[in-house]
Structures are given as C-alpha cells and as structure tokens.
mmCIF file of C-alpha atoms and ligand atoms in Angstrom:
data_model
loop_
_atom_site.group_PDB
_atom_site.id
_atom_site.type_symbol
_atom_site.label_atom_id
_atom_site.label_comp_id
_atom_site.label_asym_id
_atom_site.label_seq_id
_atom_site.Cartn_x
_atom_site.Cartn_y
_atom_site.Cartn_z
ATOM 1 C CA UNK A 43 -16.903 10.588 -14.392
ATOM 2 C CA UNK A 44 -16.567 7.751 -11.567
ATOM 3 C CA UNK A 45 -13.561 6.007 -11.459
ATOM 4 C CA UNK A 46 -13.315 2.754 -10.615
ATOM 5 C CA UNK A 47 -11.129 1.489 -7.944
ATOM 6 C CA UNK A 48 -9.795 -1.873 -8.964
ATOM 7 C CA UNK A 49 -7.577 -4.465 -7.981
ATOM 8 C CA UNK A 50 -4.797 -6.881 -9.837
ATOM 9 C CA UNK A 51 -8.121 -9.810 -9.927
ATOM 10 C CA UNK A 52 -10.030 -7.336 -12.098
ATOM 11 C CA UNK A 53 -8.063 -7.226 -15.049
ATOM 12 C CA UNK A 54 -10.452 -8.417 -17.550
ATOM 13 C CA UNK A 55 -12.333 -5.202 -16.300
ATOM 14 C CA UNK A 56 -9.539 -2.805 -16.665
ATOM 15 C CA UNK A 57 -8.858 -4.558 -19.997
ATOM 16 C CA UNK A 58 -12.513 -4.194 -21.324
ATOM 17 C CA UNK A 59 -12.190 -0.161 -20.615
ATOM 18 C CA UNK A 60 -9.155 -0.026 -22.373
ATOM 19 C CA UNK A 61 -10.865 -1.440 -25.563
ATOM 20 C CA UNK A 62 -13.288 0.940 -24.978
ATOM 21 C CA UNK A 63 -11.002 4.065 -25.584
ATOM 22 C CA UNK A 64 -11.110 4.894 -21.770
ATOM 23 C CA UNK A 65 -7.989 5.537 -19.448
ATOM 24 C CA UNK A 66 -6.917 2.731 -16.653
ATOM 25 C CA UNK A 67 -3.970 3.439 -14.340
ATOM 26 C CA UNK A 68 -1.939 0.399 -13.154
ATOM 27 C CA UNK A 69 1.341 -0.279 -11.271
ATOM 28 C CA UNK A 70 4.487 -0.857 -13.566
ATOM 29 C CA UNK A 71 7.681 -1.426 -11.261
ATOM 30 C CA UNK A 72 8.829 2.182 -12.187
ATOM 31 C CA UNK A 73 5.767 4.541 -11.283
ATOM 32 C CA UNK A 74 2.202 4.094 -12.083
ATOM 33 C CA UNK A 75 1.258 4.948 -15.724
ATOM 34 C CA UNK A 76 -1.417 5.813 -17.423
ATOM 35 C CA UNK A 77 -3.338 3.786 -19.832
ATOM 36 C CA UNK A 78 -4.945 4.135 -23.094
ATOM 37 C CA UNK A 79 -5.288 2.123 -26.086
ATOM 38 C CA UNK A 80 -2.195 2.943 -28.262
ATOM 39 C CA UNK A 81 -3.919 2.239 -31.139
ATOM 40 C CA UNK A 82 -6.462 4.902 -30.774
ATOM 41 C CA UNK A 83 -6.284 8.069 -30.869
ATOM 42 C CA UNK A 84 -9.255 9.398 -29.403
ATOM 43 C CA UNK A 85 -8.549 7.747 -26.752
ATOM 44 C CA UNK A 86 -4.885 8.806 -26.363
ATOM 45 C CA UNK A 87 -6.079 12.443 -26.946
ATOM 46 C CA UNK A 88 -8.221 11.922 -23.252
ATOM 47 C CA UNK A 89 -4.785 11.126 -22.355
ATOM 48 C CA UNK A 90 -3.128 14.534 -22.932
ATOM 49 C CA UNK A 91 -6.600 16.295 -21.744
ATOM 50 C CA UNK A 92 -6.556 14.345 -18.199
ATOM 51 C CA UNK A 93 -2.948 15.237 -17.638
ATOM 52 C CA UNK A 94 -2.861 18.634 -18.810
ATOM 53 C CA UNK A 95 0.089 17.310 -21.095
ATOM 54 C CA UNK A 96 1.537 19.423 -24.124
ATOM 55 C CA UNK A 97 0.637 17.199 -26.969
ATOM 56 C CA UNK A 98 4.010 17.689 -28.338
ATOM 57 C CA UNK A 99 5.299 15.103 -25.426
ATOM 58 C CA UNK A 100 4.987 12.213 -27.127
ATOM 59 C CA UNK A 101 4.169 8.800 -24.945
ATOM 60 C CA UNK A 102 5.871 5.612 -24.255
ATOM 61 C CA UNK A 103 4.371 2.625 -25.256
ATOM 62 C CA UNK A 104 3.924 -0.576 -23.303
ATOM 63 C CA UNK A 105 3.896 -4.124 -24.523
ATOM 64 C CA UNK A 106 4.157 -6.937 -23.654
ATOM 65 C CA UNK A 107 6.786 -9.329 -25.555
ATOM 66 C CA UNK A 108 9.721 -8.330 -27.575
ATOM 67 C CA UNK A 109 7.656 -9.548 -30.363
ATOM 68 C CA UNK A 110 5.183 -6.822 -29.630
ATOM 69 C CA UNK A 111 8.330 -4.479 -29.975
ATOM 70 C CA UNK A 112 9.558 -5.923 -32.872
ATOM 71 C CA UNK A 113 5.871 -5.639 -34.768
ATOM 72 C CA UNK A 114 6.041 -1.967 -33.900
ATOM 73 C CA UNK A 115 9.368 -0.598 -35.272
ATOM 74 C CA UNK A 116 10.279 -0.557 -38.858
ATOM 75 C CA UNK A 117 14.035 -1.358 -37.757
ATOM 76 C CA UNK A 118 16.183 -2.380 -34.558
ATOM 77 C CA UNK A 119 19.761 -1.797 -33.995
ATOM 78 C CA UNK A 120 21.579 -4.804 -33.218
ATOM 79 C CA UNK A 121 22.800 -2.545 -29.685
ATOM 80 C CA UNK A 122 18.526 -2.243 -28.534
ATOM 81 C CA UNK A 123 18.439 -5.711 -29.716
ATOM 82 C CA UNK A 124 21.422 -6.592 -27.090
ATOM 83 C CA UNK A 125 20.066 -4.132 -24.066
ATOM 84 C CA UNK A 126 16.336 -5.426 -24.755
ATOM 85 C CA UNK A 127 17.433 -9.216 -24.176
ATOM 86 C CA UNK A 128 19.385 -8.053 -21.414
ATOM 87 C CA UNK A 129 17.278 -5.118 -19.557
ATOM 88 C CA UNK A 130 13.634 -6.467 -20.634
ATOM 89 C CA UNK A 131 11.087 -6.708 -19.074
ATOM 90 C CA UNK A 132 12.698 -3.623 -16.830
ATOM 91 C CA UNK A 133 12.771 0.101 -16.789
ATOM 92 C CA UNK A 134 14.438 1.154 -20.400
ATOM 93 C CA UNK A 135 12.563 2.741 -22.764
ATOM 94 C CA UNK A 136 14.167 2.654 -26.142
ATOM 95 C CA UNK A 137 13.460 4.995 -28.881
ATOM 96 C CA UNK A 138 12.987 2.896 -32.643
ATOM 97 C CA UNK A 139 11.809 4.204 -35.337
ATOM 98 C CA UNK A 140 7.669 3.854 -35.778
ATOM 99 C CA UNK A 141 6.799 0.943 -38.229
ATOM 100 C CA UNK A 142 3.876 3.690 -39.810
ATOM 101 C CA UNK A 143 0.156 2.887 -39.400
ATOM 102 C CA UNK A 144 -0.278 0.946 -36.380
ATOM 103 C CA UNK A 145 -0.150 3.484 -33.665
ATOM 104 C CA UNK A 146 -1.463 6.512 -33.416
ATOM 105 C CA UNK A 147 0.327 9.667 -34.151
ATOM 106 C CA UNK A 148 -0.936 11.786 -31.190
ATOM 107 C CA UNK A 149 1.135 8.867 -29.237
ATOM 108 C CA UNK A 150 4.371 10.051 -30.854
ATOM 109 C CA UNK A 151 3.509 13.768 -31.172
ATOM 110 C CA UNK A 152 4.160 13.560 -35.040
ATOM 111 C CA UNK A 153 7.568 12.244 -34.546
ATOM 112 C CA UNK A 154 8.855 9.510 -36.790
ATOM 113 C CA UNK A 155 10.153 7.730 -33.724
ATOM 114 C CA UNK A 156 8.509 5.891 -30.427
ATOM 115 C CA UNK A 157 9.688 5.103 -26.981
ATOM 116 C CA UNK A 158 8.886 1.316 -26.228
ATOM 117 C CA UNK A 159 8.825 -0.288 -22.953
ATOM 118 C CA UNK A 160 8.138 -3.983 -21.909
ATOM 119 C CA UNK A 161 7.548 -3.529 -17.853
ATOM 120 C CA UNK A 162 8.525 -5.933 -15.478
ATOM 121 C CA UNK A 163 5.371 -5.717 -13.513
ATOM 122 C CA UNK A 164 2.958 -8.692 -13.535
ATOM 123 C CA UNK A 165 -0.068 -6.621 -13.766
ATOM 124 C CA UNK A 166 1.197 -4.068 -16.309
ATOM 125 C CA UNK A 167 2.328 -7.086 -18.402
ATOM 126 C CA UNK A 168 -1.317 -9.179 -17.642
ATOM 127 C CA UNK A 169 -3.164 -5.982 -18.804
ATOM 128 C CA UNK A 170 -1.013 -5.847 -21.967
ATOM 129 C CA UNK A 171 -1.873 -9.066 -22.741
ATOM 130 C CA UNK A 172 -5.555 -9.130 -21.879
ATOM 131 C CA UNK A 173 -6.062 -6.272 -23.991
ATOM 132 C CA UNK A 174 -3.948 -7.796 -26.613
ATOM 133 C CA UNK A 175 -2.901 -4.280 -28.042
ATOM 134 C CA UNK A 176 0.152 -1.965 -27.258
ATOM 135 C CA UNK A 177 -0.680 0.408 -24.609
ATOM 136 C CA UNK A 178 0.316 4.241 -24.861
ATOM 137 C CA UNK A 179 1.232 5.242 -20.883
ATOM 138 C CA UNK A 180 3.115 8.200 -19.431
ATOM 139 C CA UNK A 181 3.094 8.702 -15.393
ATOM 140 C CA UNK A 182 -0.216 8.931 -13.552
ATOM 141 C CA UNK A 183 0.063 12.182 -12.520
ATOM 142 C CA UNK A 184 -1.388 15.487 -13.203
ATOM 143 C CA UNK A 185 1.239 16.881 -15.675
ATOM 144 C CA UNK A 186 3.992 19.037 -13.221
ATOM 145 C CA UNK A 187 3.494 16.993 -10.311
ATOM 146 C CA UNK A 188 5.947 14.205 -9.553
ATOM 147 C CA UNK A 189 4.933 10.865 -10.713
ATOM 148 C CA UNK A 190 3.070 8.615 -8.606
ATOM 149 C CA UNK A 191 4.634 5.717 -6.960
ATOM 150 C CA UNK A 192 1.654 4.884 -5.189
ATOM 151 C CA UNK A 193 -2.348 4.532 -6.227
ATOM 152 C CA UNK A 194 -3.363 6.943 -3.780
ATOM 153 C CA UNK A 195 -0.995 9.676 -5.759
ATOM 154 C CA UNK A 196 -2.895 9.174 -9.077
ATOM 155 C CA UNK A 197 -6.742 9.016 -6.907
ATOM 156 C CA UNK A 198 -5.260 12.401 -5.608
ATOM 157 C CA UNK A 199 -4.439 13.946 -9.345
ATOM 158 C CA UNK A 200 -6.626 11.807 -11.618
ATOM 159 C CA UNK A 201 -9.833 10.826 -9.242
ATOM 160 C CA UNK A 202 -13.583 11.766 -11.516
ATOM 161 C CA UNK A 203 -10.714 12.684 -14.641
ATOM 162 C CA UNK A 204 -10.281 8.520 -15.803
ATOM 163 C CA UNK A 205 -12.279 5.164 -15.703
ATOM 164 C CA UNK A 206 -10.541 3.175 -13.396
ATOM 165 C CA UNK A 207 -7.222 2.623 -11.292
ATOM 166 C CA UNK A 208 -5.508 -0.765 -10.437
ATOM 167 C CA UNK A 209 -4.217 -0.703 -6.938
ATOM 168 C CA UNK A 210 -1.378 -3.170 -6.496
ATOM 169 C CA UNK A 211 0.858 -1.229 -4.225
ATOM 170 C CA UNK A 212 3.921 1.232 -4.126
ATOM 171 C CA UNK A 213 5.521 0.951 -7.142
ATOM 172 C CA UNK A 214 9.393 -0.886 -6.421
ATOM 173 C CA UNK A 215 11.836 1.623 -8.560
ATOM 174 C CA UNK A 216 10.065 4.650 -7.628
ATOM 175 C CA UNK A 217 11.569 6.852 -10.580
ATOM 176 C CA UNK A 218 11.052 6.941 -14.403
ATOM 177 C CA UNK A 219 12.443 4.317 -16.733
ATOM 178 C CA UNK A 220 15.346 5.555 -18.476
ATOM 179 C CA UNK A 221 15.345 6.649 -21.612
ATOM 180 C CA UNK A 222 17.549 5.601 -24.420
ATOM 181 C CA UNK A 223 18.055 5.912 -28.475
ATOM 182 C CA UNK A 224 20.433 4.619 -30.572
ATOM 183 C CA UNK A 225 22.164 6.674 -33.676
ATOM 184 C CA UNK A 226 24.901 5.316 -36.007
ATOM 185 C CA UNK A 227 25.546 3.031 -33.592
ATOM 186 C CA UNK A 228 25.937 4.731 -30.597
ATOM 187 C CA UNK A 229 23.733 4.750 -27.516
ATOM 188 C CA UNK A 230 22.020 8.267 -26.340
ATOM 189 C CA UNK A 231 21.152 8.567 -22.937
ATOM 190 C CA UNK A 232 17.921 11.077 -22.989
ATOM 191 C CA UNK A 233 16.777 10.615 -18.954
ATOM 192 C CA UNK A 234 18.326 8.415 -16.225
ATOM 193 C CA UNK A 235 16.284 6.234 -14.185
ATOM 194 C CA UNK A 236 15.836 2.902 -13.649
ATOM 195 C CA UNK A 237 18.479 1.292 -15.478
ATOM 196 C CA UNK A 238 21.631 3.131 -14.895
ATOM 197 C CA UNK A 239 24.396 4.443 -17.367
ATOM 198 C CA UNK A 240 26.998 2.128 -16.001
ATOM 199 C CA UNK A 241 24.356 -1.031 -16.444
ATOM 200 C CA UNK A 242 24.027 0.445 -19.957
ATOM 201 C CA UNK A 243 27.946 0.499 -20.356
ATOM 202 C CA UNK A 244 28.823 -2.987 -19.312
ATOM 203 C CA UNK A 245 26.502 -4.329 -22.189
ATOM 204 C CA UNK A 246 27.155 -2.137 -24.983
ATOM 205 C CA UNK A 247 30.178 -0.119 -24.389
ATOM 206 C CA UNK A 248 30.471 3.969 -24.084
ATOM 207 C CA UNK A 249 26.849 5.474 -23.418
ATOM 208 C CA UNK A 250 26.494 9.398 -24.487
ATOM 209 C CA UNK A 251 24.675 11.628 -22.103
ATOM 210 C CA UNK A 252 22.156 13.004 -24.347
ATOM 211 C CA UNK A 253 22.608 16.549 -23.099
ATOM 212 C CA UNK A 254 26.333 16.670 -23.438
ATOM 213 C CA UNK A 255 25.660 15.841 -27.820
ATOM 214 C CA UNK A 256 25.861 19.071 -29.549
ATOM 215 C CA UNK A 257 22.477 21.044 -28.901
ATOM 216 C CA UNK A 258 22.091 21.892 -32.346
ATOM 217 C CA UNK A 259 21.576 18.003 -32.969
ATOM 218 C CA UNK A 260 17.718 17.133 -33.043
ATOM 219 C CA UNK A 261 15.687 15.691 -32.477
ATOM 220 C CA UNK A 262 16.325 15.432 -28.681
ATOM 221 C CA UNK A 263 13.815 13.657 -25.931
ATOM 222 C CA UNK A 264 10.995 16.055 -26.406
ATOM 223 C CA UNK A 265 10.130 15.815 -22.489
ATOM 224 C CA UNK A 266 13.875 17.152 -22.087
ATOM 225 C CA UNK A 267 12.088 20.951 -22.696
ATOM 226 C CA UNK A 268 9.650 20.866 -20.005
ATOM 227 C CA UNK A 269 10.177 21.231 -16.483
ATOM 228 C CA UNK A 270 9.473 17.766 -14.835
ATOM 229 C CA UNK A 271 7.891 18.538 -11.547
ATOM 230 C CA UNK A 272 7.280 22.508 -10.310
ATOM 231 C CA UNK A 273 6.694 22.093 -6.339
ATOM 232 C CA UNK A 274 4.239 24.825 -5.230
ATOM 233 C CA UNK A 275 6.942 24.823 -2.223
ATOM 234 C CA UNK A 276 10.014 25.768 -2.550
ATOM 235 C CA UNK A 277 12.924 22.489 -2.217
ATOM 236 C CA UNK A 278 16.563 22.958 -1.573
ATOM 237 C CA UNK A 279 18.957 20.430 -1.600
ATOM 238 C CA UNK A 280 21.364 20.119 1.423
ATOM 239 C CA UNK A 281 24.338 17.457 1.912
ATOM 240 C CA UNK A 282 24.164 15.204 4.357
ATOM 241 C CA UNK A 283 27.856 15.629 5.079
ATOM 242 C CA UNK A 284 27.603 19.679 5.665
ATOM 243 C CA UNK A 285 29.303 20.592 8.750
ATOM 244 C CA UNK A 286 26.742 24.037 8.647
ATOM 245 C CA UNK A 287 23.687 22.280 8.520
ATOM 246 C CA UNK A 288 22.814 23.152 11.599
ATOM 247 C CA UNK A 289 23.389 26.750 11.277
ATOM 248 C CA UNK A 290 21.381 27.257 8.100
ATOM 249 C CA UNK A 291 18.508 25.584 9.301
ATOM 250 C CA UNK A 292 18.571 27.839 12.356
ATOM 251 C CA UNK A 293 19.074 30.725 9.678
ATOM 252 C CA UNK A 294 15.985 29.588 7.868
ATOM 253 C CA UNK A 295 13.717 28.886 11.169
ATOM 254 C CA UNK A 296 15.144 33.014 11.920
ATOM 255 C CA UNK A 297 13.584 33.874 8.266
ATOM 256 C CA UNK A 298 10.201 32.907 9.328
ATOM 257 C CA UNK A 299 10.293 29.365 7.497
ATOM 258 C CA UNK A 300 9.146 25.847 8.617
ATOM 259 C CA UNK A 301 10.942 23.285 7.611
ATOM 260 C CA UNK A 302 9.984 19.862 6.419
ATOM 261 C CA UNK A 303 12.992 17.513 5.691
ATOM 262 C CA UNK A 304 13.074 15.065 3.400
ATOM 263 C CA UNK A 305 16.021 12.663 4.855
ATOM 264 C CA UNK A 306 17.064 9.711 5.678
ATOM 265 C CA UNK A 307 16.866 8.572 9.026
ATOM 266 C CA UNK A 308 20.553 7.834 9.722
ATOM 267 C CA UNK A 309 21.219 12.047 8.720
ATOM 268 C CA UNK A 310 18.303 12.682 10.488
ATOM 269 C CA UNK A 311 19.684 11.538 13.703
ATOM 270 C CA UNK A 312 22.463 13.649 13.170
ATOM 271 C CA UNK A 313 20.924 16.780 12.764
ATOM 272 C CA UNK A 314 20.001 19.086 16.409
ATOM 273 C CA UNK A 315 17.714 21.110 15.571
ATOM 274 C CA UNK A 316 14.000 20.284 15.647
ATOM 275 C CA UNK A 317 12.045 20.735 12.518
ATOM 276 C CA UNK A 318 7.796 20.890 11.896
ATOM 277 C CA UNK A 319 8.083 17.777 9.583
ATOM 278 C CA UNK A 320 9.780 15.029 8.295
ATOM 279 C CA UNK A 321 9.633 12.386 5.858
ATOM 280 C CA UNK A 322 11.842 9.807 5.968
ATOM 281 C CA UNK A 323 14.015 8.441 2.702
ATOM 282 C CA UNK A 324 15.167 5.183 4.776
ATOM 283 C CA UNK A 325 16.654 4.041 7.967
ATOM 284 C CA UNK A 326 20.372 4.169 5.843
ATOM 285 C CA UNK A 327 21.610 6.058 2.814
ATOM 286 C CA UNK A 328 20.618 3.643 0.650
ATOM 287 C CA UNK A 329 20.349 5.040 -2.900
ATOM 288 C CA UNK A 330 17.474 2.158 -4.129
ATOM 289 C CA UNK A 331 15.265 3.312 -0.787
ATOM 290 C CA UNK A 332 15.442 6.703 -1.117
ATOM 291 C CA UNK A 333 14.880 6.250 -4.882
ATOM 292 C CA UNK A 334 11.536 4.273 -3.904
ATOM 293 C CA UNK A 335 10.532 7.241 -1.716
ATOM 294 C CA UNK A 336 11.371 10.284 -3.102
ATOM 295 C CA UNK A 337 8.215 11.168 -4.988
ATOM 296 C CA UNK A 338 5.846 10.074 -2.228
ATOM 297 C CA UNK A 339 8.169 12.119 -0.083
ATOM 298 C CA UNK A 340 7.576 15.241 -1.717
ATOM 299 C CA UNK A 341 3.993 14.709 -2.224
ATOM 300 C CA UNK A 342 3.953 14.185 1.684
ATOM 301 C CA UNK A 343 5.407 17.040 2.408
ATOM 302 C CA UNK A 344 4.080 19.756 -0.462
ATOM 303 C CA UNK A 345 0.765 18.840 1.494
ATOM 304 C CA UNK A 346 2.619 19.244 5.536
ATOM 305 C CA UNK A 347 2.383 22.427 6.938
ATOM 306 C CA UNK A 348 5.928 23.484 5.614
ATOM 307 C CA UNK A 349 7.206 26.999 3.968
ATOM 308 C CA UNK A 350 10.568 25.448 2.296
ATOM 309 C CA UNK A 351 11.828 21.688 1.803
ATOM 310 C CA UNK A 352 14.653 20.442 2.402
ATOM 311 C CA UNK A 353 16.116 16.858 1.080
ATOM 312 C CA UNK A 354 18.861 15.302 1.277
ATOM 313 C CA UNK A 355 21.923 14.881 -1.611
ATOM 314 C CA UNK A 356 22.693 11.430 -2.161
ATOM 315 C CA UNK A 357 25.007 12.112 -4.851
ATOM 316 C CA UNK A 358 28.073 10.429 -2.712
ATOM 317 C CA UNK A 359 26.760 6.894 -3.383
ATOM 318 C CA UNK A 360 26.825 4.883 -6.269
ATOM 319 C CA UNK A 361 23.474 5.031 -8.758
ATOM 320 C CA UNK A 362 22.188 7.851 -7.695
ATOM 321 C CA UNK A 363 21.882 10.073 -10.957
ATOM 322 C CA UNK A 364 18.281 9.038 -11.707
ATOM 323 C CA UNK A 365 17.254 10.673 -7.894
ATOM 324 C CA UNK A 366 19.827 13.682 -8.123
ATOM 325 C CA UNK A 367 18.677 14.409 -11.274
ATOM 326 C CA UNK A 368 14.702 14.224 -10.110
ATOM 327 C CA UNK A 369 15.641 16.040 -7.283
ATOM 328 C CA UNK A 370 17.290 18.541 -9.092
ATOM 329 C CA UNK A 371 15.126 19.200 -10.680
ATOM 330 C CA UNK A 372 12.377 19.816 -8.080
ATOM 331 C CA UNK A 373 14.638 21.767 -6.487
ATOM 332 C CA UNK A 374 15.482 23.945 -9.995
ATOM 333 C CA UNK A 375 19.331 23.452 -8.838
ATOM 334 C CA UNK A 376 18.895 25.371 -5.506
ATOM 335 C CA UNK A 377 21.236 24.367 -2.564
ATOM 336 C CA UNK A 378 21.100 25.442 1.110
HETATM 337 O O1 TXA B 283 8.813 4.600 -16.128
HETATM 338 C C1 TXA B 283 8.279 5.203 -17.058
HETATM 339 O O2 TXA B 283 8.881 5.464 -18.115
HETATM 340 C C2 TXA B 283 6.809 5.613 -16.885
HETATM 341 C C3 TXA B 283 5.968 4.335 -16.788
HETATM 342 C C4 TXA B 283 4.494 4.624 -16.711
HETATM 343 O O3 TXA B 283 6.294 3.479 -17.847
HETATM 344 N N1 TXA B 283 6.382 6.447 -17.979
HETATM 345 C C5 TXA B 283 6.822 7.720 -18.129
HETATM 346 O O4 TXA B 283 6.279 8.369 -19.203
HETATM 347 O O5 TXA B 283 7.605 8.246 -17.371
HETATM 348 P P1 TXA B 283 6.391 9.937 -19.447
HETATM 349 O O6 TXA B 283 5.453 10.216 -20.553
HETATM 350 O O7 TXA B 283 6.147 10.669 -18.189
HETATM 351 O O8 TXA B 283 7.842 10.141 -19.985
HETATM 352 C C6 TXA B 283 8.167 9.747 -21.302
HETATM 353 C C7 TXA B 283 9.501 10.338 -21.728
HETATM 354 C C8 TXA B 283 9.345 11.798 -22.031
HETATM 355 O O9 TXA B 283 10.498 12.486 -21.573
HETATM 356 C C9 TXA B 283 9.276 11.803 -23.564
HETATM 357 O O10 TXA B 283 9.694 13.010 -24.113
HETATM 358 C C10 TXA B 283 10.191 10.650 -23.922
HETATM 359 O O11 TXA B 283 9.953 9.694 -22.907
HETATM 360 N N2 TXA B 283 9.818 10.053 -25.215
HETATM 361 C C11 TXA B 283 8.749 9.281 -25.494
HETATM 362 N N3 TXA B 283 8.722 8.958 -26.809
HETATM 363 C C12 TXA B 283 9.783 9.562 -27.370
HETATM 364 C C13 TXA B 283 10.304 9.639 -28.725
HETATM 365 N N4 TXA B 283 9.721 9.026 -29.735
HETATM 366 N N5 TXA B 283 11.418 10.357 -28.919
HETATM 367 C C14 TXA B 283 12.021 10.982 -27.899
HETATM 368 N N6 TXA B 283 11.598 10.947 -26.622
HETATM 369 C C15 TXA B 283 10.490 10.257 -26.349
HETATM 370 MG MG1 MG B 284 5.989 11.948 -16.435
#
C-alpha cells in the first residue's frame, strides 16, 4: 500500500479515507495516534494488524465534543463529568461504561467499558469533526516501540502498512494521555501522563494509583500487562546528581560499551568523560522538555551507533511521574 503524506489543509482527504475503513495518522498534542473509524470494525481490526497489537488492548476513542462523549457512554459519574469540563479538550482519557451498539467491540476488546478522549489538537479535533464519527486511535507506532511524537516516527514504523499520515509537527506533551476510571466514586489512576495526579487531586479530591488497589480487583487497564516499549538496546537510568557518574561510565567504556546519553544539556556539561552520542532532553532540567523529547530521544539513539543507553532521572522535579514511569519502563527498572 502507498501512504499518503498529508498535511493539516488536506483534511477532507484524510477524512474521506477514514469513511472508507482505512487508517490515517494525525498529530494529537500527546503523541500521534492512529486512526480508524470507531464505528467499524473491519476497519479497526487493520488497526491491531498494522500495529502488531494484542487484540485484547482495547483502544481509546477520540471525539470531538463532550456531547460526542456523552452519546457514547450509557452513564457518567458526576467526578468525569467535573475533570472533563475541567481537563477537556487535553490529555485524560476516562474510562465510562460503553452505551452498547455504536462502537465496535474489537475497539474495546470485549470489555463493557471504553477509554474516551477529546484532544486538544486542532487537527485531531478538525478530523473528528469532518468525519463526523468517533475515531478509535492508539499511538502510531509499531506495537513495542515508543510512541511517536513526531510524523517521521510513524513513516519509520507504519510507512506502505496505512493510507495516509497528517504531518503537523512534533507533538507538544510528548507522552501518553493519562488514563483514568472512576468506581463508587472514587478516581483510579491506570497510567500517568499528560494530566498529572496532583492536577487530578485539586479537582476531585484523593486519586488512587491504580496499581496500589488490591490486584485481585479487575478489571484493571488492560495495557497495564504488556510491556510498553522493549528497546533492542539496552537503557539504564542514571541520576543526574551521582557523584560516581563519572566512574561508571569509565567502567562501562572498560566493558567494551559505547555510550549514547540521553541528557539534558545542563548535566551534560557536567559530565568529563566523552561519550559516542548524545541526545539532548533540553538546555535545563525542565520536566515538560524532557517530557516532549524523550521518545524521539530514544528512537534517536536505538538507531546511533551505541551498545547501552543511558538517560537521565528526572524524578527530583515536580511532574515527572508520566517520564519516570516511561522511562522506567524502557529501562525495565535498571540503574547504573
Ligand atoms: O495520548 C494518548 O492516549 C494516545 C493518543 C493517540 O490519544 N493514545 C494512546 O493509546 O496512547 P494506546 O492504545 O497506546 O493506549 C491506550 C491505553 C492502554 O493502556 C489501554 O489498555 C487503556 O488505554 N484502555 C483503553 N480502553 C480501556 C478500557 N475500556 N478499560 C481499561 N483500559 C483501557
Ligand atoms: Mg501505545
């Protein structure tokens, strides 16, 4: 298949290949997702096939108006009534129960629930519109490689596998939208991003991490059971702060590695020993920067001509759990 390289001006396009049960990637302010028709399941199916997605993962969906929301769940909680006006459009996802019959079930993986979204970006939201229909979207990425924040990302996983991207530029957030339910009343935290827990807190009081509720309680985020992103190189995390950094980067240069670090530019500078590569997370440790750049940064750098990453903690400032816990994950909880 030839895909189509298109820009914000050709939405109508994107929109008519949408209705056609094909796949469009465009820009949402969190990473760039991947489009289908939510309403059909065919074409969600491609969805899963281009990805290489277990179909179990069921997708967010993307509309755009709270009245598209409310038309699609059978019931809202007066608390995602309260974080919708507040955090919408934005990156939350919240999970409502499915009003049945008017998406398709491969979207929610059988589930009786589905993960809405209203983005804040203009061309996410025109598409929306111009196709007039929800639209089912997870990240733009082949499935185990970190989401793309950029177009070039999803022409490097997706290029001949889908009809047609929309370039509009690196993505602002640069990580997920976070993920959210609500249960007698209380609001489940099922993946940080975007929006963070304290946002979440000052609006509706006490938010639960989802993976501190009692693990016999189901269901849980589905996408909590598979590993996010598996580098083919190996990541450690190091702390900026670490008065041996030096020393185990020589260690690692002695154990035949190169080294490409993924840092901002202010550690950077404070670090003696050369490295083979670099990618830089910022000229300060600034938590929304390096959030922005992560991804691209370990794209860069799985493709450098590096044995072992290594980026930087940020876990000091403020905000930062979405990226630590991205990172961590990368990284499979491995420190230097
Ligand atoms: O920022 C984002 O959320 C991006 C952009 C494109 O909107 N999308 C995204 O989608 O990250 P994806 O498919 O990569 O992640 C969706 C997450 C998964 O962890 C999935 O398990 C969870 O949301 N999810 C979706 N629907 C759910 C449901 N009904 N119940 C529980 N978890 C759900
Ligand atoms: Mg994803």
């Amino acid at each position: 298949m030839k895909t189509e390289y298109l820009s914000k001006d050709d939405i109508r396009r994107a929109a008519d290949l949408i209705l056609a049960g094909e796949l469009v990637a465009f820009q949402t302010e969190t990473v760039y997702g991947l489009g289908a028709d939510a309403t059909n399941s065919e074409a969600v199916e491609k969805i899963f096939k281009a990805k290489g997605r277990p179909a179990d993962n069921p997708l967010i969906v993307h509309v755009d108006s709270i009245d598209m929301a409310e038309s699609l769940a059978s019931q809202i909680p007066e608390k995602a009534k309260i974080l919708m006006d507040k955090f919408w459009p934005g990156p939350l996802t919240i999970i409502l129960p499915v009003e049945e019959g008017l998406i398709s079930e491969k979207v929610t993986g059988g589930l009786k629930t589905v993960g809405l979204r209203l983005p804040a970006s203009k061309t996410a939201q025109a598409l929306i519109h111009e196709v007039g229909r929800p639209i089912a979207a997870p990240s733009a990425n082949t499935s185990g490689k970190p989401s793309p924040t950029q177009a070039d990302h999803v022409w490097h996983d997706l290029k001949g596998k889908i009809a047609a991207i929309i370039d509009d530029g690196p993505t602002g957030v640069g990580l997920e939208s976070t993920v959210i339910e609500i249960k007698d009343d209380q609001v489940l935290l099922y993946r940080p991003g975007g929006i963070s827990q304290s946002d979440l807190e000052k609006i509706v009081g006490s938010v639960n991490l989802a993976t501190s509720i009692d693990q016999a309680e189901q269901p849980k985020s589905p996408g909590l059971k598979y590993r996010h992103y598996a580098p083919d190189k190996p990541v450690k995390i190091f702390l900026a702060d670490d008065e041996k950094l030096d020393k185990k980067i020589a260690q690692a240069h002695s154990q035949g590695h190169e080294l490409g670090l993924l840092v901002s530019d202010e550690t950077l500078g404070k670090i003696k020993i050369s490295v083979k590569d670099h990618y830089s997370l910022g000229k300060e440790r600034d938590i929304k920067i390096a959030s922005q750049q992560l991804f691209a940064g370990l794209r860069f750098l799985e493709e450098a001509e590096v044995t072992l990453i290594l980026a930087e903690s940020m876990a000091d400032l403020t905000g930062s759990e979405a990226y630590m816990n991205r990172l961590e994950k990368a990284a499979a909880g491995q420190y230097i």
